[in-house]
Short mmCIF file of C-alpha atoms in Angstrom, two decimals:
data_model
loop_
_atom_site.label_atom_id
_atom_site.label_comp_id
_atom_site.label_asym_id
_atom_site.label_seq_id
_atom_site.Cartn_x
_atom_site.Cartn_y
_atom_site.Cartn_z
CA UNK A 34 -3.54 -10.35 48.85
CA UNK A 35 -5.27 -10.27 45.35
CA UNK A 36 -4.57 -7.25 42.98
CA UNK A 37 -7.69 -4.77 41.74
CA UNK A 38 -10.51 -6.46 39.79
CA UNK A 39 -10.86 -5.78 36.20
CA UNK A 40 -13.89 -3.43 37.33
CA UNK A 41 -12.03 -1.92 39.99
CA UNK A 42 -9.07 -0.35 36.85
CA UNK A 43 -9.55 2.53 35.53
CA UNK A 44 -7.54 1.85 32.88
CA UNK A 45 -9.57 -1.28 31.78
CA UNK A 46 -12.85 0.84 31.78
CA UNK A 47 -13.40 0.68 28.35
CA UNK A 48 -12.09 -2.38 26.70
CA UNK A 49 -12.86 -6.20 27.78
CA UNK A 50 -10.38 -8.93 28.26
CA UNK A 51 -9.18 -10.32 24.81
CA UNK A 52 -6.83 -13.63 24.11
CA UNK A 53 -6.99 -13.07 28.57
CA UNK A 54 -4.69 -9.76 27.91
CA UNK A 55 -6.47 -6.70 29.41
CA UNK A 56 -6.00 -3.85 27.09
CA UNK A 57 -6.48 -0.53 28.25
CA UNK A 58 -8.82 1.76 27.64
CA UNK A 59 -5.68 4.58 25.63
CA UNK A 60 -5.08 4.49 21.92
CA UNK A 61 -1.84 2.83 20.81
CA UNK A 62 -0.75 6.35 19.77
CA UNK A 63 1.63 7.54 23.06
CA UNK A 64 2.19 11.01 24.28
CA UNK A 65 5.60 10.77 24.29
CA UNK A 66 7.34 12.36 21.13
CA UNK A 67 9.81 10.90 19.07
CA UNK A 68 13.20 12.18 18.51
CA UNK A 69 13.42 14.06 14.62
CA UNK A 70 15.97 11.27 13.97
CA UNK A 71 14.11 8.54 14.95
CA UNK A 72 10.77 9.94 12.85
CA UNK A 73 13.34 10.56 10.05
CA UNK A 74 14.38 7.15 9.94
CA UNK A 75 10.60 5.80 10.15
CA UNK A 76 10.00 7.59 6.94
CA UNK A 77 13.34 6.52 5.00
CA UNK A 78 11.56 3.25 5.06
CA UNK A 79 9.18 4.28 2.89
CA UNK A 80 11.87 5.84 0.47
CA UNK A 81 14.13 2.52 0.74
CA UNK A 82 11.34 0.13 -0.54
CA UNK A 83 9.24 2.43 -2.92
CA UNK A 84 11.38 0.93 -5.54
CA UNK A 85 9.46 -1.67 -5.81
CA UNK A 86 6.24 0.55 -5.79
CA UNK A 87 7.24 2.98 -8.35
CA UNK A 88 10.18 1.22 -10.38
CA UNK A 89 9.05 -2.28 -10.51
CA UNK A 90 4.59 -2.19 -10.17
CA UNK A 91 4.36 0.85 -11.59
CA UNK A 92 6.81 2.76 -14.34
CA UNK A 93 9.41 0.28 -15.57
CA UNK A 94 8.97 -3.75 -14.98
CA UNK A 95 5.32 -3.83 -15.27
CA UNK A 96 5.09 -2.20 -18.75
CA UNK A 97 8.31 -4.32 -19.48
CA UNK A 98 6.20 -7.16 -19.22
CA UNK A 99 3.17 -6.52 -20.55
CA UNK A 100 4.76 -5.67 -23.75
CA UNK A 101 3.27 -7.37 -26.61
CA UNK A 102 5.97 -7.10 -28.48
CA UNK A 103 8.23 -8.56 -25.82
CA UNK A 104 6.24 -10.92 -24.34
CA UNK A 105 3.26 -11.77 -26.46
CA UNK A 106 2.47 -11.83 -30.31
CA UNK A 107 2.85 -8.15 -30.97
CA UNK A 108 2.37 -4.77 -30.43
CA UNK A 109 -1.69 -4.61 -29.89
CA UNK A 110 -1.67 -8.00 -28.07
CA UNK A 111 -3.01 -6.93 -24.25
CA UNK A 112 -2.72 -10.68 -23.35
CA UNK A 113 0.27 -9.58 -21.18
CA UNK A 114 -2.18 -6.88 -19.53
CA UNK A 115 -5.06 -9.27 -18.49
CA UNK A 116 -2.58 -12.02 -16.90
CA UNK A 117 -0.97 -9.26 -15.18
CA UNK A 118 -4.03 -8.80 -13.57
CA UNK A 119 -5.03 -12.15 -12.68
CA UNK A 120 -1.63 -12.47 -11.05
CA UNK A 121 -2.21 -9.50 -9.19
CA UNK A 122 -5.06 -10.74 -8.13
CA UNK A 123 -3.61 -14.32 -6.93
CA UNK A 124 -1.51 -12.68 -5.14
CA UNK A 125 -3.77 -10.34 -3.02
CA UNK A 126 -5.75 -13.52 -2.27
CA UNK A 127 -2.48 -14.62 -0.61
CA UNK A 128 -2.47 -11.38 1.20
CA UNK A 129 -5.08 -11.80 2.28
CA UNK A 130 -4.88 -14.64 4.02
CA UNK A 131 -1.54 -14.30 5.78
CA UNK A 132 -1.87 -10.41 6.86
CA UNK A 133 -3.56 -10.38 10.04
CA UNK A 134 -2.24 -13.29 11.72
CA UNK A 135 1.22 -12.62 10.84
CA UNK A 136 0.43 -8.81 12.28
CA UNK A 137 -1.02 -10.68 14.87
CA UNK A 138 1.84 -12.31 15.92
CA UNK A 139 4.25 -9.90 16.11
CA UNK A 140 1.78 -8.14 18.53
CA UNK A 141 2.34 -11.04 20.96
CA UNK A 142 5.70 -11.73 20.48
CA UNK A 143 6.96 -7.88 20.38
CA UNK A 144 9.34 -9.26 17.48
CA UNK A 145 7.50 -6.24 15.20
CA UNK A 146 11.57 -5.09 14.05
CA UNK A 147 13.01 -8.06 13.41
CA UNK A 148 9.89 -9.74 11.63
CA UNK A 149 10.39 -5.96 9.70
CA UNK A 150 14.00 -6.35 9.10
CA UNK A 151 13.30 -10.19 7.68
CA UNK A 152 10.58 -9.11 5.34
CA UNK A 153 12.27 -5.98 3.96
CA UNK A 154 15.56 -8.14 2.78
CA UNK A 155 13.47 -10.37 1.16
CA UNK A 156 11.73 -7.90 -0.63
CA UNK A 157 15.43 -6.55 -1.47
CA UNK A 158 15.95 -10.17 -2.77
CA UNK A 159 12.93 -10.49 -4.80
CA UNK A 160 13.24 -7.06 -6.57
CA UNK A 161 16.69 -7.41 -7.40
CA UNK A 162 15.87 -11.76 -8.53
CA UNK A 163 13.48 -10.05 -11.68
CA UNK A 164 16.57 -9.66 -13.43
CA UNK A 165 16.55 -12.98 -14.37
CA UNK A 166 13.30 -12.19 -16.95
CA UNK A 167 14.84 -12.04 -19.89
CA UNK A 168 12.65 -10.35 -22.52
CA UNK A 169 10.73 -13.46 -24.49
CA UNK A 170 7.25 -15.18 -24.14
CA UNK A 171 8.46 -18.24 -22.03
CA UNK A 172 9.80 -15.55 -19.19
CA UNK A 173 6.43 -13.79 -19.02
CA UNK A 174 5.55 -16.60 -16.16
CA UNK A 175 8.34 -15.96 -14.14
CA UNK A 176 7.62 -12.23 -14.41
CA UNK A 177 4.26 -12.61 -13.46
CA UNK A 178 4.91 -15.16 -10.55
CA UNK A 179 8.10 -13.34 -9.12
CA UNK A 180 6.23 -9.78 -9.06
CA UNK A 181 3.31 -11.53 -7.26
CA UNK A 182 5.77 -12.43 -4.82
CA UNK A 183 7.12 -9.69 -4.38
CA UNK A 184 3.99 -7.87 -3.52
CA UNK A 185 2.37 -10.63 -1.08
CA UNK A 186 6.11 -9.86 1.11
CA UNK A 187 5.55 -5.87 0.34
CA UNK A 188 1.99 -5.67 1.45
CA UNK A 189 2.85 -8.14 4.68
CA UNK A 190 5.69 -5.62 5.61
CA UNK A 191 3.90 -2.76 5.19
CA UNK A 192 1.21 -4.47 8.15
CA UNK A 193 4.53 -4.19 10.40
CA UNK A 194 5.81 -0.99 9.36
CA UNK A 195 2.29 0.67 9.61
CA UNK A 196 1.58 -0.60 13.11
CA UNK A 197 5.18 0.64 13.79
CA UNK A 198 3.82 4.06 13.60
CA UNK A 199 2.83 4.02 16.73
CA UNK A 200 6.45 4.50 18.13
CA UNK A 201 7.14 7.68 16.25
CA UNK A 202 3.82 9.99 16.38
CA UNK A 203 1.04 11.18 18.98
CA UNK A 204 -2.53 11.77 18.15
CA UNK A 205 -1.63 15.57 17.55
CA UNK A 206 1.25 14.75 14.76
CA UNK A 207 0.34 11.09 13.60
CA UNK A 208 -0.98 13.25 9.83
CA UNK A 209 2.09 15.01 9.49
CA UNK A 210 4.27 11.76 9.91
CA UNK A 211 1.79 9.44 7.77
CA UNK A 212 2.24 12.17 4.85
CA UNK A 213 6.27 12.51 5.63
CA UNK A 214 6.29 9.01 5.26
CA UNK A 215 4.36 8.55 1.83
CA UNK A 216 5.84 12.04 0.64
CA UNK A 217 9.48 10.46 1.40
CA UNK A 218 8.29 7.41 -0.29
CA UNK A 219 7.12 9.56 -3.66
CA UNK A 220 10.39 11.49 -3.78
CA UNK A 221 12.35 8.27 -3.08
CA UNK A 222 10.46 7.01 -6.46
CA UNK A 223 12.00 10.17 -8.37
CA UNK A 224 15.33 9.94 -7.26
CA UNK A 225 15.77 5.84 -7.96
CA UNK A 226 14.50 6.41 -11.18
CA UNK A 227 16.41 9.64 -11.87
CA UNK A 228 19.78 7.16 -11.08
CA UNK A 229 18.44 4.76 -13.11
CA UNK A 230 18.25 7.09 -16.04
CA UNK A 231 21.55 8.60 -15.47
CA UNK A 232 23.01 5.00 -15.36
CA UNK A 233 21.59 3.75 -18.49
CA UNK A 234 19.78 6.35 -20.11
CA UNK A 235 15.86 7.57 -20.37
CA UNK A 236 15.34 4.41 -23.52
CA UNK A 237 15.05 1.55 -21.64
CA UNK A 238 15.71 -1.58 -23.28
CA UNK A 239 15.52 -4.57 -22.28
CA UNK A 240 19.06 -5.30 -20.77
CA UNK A 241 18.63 -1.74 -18.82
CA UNK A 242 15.18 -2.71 -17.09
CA UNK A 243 17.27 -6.02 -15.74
CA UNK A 244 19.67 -3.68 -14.96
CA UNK A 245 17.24 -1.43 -12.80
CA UNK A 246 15.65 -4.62 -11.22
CA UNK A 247 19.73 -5.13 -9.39
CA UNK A 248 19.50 -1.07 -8.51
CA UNK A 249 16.06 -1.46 -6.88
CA UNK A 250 17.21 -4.60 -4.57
CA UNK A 251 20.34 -2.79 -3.39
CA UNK A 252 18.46 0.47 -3.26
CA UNK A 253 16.14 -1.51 -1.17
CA UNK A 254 18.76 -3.09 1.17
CA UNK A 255 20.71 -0.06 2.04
CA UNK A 256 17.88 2.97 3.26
CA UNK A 257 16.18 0.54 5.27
CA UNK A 258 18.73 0.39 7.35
CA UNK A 259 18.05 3.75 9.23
CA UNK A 260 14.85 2.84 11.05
CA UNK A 261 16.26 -0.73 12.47
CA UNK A 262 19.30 1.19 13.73
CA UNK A 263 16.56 3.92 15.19
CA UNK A 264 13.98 1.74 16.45
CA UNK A 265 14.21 -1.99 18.46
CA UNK A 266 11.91 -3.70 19.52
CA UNK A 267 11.10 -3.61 23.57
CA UNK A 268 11.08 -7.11 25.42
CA UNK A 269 7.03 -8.45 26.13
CA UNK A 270 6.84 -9.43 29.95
CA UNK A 271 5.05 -12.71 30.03
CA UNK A 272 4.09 -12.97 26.16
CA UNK A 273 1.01 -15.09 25.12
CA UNK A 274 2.18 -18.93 23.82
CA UNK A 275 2.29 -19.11 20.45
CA UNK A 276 -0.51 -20.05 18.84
CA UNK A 277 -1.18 -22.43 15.84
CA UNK A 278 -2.42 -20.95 12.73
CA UNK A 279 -6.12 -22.28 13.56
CA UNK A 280 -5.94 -20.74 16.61
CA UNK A 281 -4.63 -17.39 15.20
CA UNK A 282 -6.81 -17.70 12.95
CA UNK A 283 -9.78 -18.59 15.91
CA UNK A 284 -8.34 -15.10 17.51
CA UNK A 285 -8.55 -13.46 14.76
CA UNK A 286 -11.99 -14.12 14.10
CA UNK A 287 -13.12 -13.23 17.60
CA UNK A 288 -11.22 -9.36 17.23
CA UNK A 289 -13.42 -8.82 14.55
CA UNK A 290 -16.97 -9.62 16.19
CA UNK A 291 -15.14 -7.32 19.40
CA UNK A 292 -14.79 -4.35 17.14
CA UNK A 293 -17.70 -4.48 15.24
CA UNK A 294 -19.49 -4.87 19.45
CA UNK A 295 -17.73 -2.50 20.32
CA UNK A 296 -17.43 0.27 16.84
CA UNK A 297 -19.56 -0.95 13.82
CA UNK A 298 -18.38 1.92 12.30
CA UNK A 299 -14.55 1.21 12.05
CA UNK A 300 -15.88 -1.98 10.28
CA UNK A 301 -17.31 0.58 7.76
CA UNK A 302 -14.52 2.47 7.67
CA UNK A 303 -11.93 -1.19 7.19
CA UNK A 304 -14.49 -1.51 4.15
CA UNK A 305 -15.05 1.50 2.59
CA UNK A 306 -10.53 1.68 2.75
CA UNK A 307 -10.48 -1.56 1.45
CA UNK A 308 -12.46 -0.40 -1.92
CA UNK A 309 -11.00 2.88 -2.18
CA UNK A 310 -7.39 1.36 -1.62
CA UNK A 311 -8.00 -1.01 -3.86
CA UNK A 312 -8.84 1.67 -6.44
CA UNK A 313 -5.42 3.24 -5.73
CA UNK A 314 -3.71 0.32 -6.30
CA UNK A 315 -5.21 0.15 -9.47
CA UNK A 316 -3.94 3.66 -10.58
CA UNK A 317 -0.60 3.18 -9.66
CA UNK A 318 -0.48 -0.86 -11.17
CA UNK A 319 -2.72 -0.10 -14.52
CA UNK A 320 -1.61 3.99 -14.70
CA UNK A 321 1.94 3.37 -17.05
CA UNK A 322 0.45 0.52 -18.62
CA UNK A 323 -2.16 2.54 -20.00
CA UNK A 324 -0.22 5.34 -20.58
CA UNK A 325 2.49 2.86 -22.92
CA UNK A 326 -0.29 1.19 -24.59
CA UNK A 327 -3.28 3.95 -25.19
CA UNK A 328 -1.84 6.81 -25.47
CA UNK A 329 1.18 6.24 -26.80
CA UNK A 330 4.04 6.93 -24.57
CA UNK A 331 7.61 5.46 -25.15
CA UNK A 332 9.73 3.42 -22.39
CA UNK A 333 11.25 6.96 -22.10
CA UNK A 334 8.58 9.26 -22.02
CA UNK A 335 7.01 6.68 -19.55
CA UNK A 336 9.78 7.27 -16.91
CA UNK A 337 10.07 10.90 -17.61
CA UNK A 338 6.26 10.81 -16.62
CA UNK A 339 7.47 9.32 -13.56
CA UNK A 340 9.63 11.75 -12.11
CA UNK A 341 6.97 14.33 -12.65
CA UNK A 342 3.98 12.57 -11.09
CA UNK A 343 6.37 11.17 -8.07
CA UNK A 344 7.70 15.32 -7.49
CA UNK A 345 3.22 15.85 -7.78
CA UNK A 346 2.61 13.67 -5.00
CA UNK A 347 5.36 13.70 -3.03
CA UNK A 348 4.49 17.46 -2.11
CA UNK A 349 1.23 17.29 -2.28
CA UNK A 350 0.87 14.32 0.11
CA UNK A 351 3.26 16.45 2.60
CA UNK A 352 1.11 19.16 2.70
CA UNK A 353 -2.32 17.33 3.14
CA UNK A 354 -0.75 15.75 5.96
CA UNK A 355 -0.90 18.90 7.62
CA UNK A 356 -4.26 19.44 6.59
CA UNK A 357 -4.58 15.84 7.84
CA UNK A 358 -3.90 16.91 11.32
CA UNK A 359 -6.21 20.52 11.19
CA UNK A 360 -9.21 18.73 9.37
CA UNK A 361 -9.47 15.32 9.82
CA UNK A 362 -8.42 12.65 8.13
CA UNK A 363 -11.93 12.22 6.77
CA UNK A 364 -12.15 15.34 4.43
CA UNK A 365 -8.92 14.39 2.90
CA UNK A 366 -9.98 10.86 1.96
CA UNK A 367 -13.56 12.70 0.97
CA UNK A 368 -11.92 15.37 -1.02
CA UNK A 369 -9.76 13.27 -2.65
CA UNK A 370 -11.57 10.71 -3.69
CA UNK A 371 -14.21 13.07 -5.52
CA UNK A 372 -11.26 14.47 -7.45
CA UNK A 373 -10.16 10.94 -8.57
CA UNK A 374 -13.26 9.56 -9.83
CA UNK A 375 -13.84 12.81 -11.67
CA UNK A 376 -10.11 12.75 -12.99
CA UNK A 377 -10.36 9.08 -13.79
CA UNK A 378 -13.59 9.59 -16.01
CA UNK A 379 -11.82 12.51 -17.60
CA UNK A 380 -8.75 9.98 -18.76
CA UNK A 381 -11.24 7.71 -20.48
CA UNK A 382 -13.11 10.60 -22.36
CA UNK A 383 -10.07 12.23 -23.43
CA UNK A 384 -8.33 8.85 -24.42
CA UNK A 385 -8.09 9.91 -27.67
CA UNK A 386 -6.66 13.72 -27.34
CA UNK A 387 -2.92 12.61 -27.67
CA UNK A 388 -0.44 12.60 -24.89
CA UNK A 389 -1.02 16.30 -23.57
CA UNK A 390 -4.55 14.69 -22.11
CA UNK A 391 -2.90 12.18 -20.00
CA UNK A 392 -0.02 14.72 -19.12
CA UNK A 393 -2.63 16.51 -17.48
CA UNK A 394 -5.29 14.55 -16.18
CA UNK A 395 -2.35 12.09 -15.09
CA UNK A 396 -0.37 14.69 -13.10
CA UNK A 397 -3.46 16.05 -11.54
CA UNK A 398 -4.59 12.71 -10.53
CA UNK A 399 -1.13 12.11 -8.15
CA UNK A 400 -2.25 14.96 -6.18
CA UNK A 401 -4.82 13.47 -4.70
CA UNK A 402 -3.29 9.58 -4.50
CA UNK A 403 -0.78 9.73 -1.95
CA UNK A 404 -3.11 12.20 0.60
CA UNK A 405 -6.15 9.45 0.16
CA UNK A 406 -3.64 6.89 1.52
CA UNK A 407 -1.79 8.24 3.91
CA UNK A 408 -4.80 9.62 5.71
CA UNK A 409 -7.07 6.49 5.20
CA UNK A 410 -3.53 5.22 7.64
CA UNK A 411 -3.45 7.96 10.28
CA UNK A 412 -7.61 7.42 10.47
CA UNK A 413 -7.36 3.89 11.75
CA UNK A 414 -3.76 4.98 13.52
CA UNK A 415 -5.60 7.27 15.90
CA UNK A 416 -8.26 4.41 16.13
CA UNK A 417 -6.48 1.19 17.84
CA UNK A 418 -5.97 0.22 20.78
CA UNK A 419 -3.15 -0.49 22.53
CA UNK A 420 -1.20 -3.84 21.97
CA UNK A 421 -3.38 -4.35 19.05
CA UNK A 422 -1.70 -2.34 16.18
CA UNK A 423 -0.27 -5.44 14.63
CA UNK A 424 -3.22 -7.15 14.33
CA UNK A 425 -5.58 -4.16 13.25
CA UNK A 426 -3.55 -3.16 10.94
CA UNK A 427 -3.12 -6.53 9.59
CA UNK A 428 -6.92 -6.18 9.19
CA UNK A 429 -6.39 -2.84 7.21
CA UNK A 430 -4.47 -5.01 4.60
CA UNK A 431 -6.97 -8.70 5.06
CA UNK A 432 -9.09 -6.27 4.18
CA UNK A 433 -8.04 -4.24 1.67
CA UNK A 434 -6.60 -7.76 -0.29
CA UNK A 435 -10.12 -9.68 0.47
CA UNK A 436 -11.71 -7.33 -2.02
CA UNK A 437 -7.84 -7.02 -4.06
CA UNK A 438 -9.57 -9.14 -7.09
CA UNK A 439 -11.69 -6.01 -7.79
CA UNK A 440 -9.44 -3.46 -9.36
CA UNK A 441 -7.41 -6.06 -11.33
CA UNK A 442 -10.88 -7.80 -12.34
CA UNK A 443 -12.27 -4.44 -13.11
CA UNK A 444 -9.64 -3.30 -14.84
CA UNK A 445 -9.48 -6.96 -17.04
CA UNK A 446 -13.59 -6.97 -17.26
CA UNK A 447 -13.57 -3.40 -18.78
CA UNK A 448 -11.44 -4.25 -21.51
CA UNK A 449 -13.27 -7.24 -21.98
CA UNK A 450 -16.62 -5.36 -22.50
CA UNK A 451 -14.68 -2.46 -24.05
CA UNK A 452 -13.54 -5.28 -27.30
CA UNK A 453 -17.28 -6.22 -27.39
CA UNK A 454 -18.50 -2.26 -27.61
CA UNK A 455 -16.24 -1.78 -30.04
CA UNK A 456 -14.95 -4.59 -31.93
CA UNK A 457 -11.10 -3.87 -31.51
CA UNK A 458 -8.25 -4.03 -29.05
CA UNK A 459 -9.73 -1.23 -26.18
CA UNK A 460 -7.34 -1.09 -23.25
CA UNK A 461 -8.70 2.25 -22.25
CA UNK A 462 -11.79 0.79 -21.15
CA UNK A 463 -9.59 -0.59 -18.52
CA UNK A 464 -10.09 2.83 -16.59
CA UNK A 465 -13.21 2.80 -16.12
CA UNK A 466 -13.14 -0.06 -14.32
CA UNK A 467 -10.52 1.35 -12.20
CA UNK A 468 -12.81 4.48 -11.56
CA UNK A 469 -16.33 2.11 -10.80
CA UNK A 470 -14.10 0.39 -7.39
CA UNK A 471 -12.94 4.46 -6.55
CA UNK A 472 -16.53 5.16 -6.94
CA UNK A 473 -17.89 2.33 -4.46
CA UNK A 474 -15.35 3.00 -1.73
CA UNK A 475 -16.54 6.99 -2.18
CA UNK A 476 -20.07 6.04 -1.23
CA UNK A 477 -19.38 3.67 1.42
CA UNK A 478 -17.16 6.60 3.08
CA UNK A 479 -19.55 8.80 3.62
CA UNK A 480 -21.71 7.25 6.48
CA UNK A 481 -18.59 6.51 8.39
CA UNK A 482 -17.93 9.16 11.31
CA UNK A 483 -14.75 10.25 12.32
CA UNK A 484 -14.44 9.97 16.28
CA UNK A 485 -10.88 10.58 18.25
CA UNK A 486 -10.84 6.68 18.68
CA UNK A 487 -13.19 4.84 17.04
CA UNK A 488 -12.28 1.54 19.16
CA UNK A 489 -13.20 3.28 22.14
#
């Protein structure tokens, strides 16, 4: 006796056969609500590794090393800045290439946890290993090569823990926990940078940013432990072989022209997140470099900064996760990208008004940050299918890192044509490169349309 054809299942009414798995026709969002402890724990992740986020990319080790006192030939010497972003753009290259089929294979394997667990320790390892760059010219390599590192294994983590998403919320609560997790991940960034400061004080020199790299690694290792206590991963009956990287690879290749069959318009949306992402990255990288270098803001003042802009978005992100869940993930991204490009614009024109203009135009620009990204997340969350989040979300970041060049490139390019304009050292050109990738993802948004599963 033969079981029900493919055509006779409900279940497989939607979606074709793919890698000869039948995936049904439901989102990979369940019904079935998590425990408050086990959503709790999801989000600690976000606070456990967001030292390498706001610590080590964005407020303390990155203006460390692009210091051209420390690390070039003196104090106006933005050589430091434009390797930075070459690195940073090496490494999303790298991203790029290993994201999907790594996401991919912990969708067939059902190993999403422990390929989790793996990749947050070594992040742990890697943050905490910076203390090794001592503060002179021949270090800046390391530096460079170590943090490039660090965010290839950050961004190929995040594929897992984004995907894991799907085990904690339900199509009616999946904005709320995207925003708890970023907002836990902001308020994480205050508090490991408030301990930081109360260890060594708010003017960092040299010995304390080592010093913060061992905190960040240890603050790493220990709050990530929550969600692999909370969560395990569940045994696949009959898993696919594993497949060779040309065959991932093959797999991968054939997903894409399924979606874009199936929903050309969550191929819009994976592009129009991969600019405006990219754009992010760039405030968060480039945002305390320029503040150190343009306007004028000491190691101190810098972390200070910090804390405030971390307590901005950390609540703010909260609360449009809410508004996530009433309006659509859509307007939020919409809404907050306007504000950005206008905000962004306004740093460059004021870039000469003295510290109170970035104070402000800084602070008001975290508002919107952390809402753009965690609802560009719950969008394709309530999207994919399920058995697929691995791999779709590994798209999210191939994605977002195939087009990771722009923002660093932009950012270089702009005070490139910024020396040319005006004959001297113009790192606050760099922004408006920054606000030119915001402003392409903005207009590629706005044709996509938001539908309760845009796989379906």
């Amino acid at each position: 006796m033969t079981g029900p054809s493919q055509q006779d299942d409900p279940r497989l009414a939607v979606h074709p056969v793919i890698d000869d798995i039948p995936l049904p026709a439901r989102g990979s969002l369940g019904t079935h609500k998590a425990t408050k402890t086990q959503v709790v724990s999801w989000g600690l992740w976000d606070w456990g590794t967001q030292p390498f986020a706001t610590v080590i990319t964005t407020f303390v080790f990155s203006v460390y090393l692009t210091s051209g006192t420390l690390f070039g030939t003196g104090p106006n010497d933005d050589g430091p800045s434009l390797k930075l972003g070459y690195a940073m753009a090496v490494a999303g290259f790298f991203i790029a290439l290993l994201a999907p089929v790594l996401g991919q294979g912990s969708d067939r394997s059902g190993k999403r946890m422990f390929n989790l667990r793996w990749q947050t320790w070594l992040l742990a390892a890697v943050s905490a290993s910076l203390w090794f760059v001592a503060p002179e010219p021949s270090y800046l390599i390391l530096g460079l090569v170590l943090l490039g590192v660090g965010n290839v294994v950050a961004e190929i983590a995040n594929v897992n823990y984004y995907a894991s998403i799907e085990r904690v919320a339900t199509p009616e609560t999946v904005g709320r926990v995207s925003g708890l997790g970023w907002g836990l991940g902001y308020l994480g960034g205050i508090a490991i940078l408030l301990l930081v400061v109360a260890l060594r004080g708010a003017d960092f020199e040299p010995d304390d940013v080592r010093f913060a790299m061992l905190v960040c690694g240890v603050w790493t290792l220990l709050f990530t432990i929550p969600i692999f206590v909370a969560l395990k991963d569940t045994e696949v009956e009959n898993p696919p072989p594993r497949q060779s990287i040309a065959e991932a690879y093959k797999s991968l290749f054939a997903s894409i022209r399924r979606i874009y069959r199936q929903s050309p318009n969550t191929i819009y949306f994976l592009l129009a997140s991969a600019l405006f992402r990219d754009g992010l990255a760039g405030v968060f990288t480039f945002g305390a470099v320029l503040a150190a270098g343009t306007f004028g803001f000491s190691f101190g003042e810098v972390i200070i900064f910090g804390i405030a802009a971390n307590v901005t978005a950390g609540v703010s992100t909260m609360l449009f996760g809410l508004l996530d869940d009433r309006l659509g993930p859509k307007k939020v991204i919409m809404m907050s990208l306007v504000a950005l490009v206008i905000l962004g614009t306004a740093v460059f024109v004021l870039h000469d008004q003295g510290k109170i203009a970035f104070w402000i135009c800084g602070l008001l620009l975290t508002l919107f940050v952390g809402p753009a990204q965690s609802s560009s997340r719950s969008f394709l969350a309530r999207a994919i299918p399920e058995g697929k989040s691995g791999e779709v979300f590994g798209l999210y970041a191939t994605t977002g890192r195939a087009v990771s060049f722009f923002s660093p490139l932009a950012w270089s390019g702009a005070i490139l044509i910024g020396r040319q304009v005006t004959g001297a050292e113009s790192q606050y050109f760099g922004v408006l490169g920054i606000v030119v990738v915001l402003l392409a993802g903005l207009l590629v948004m706005i044709p996509v349309k938001e539908t309760g599963h845009n796989l379906h």
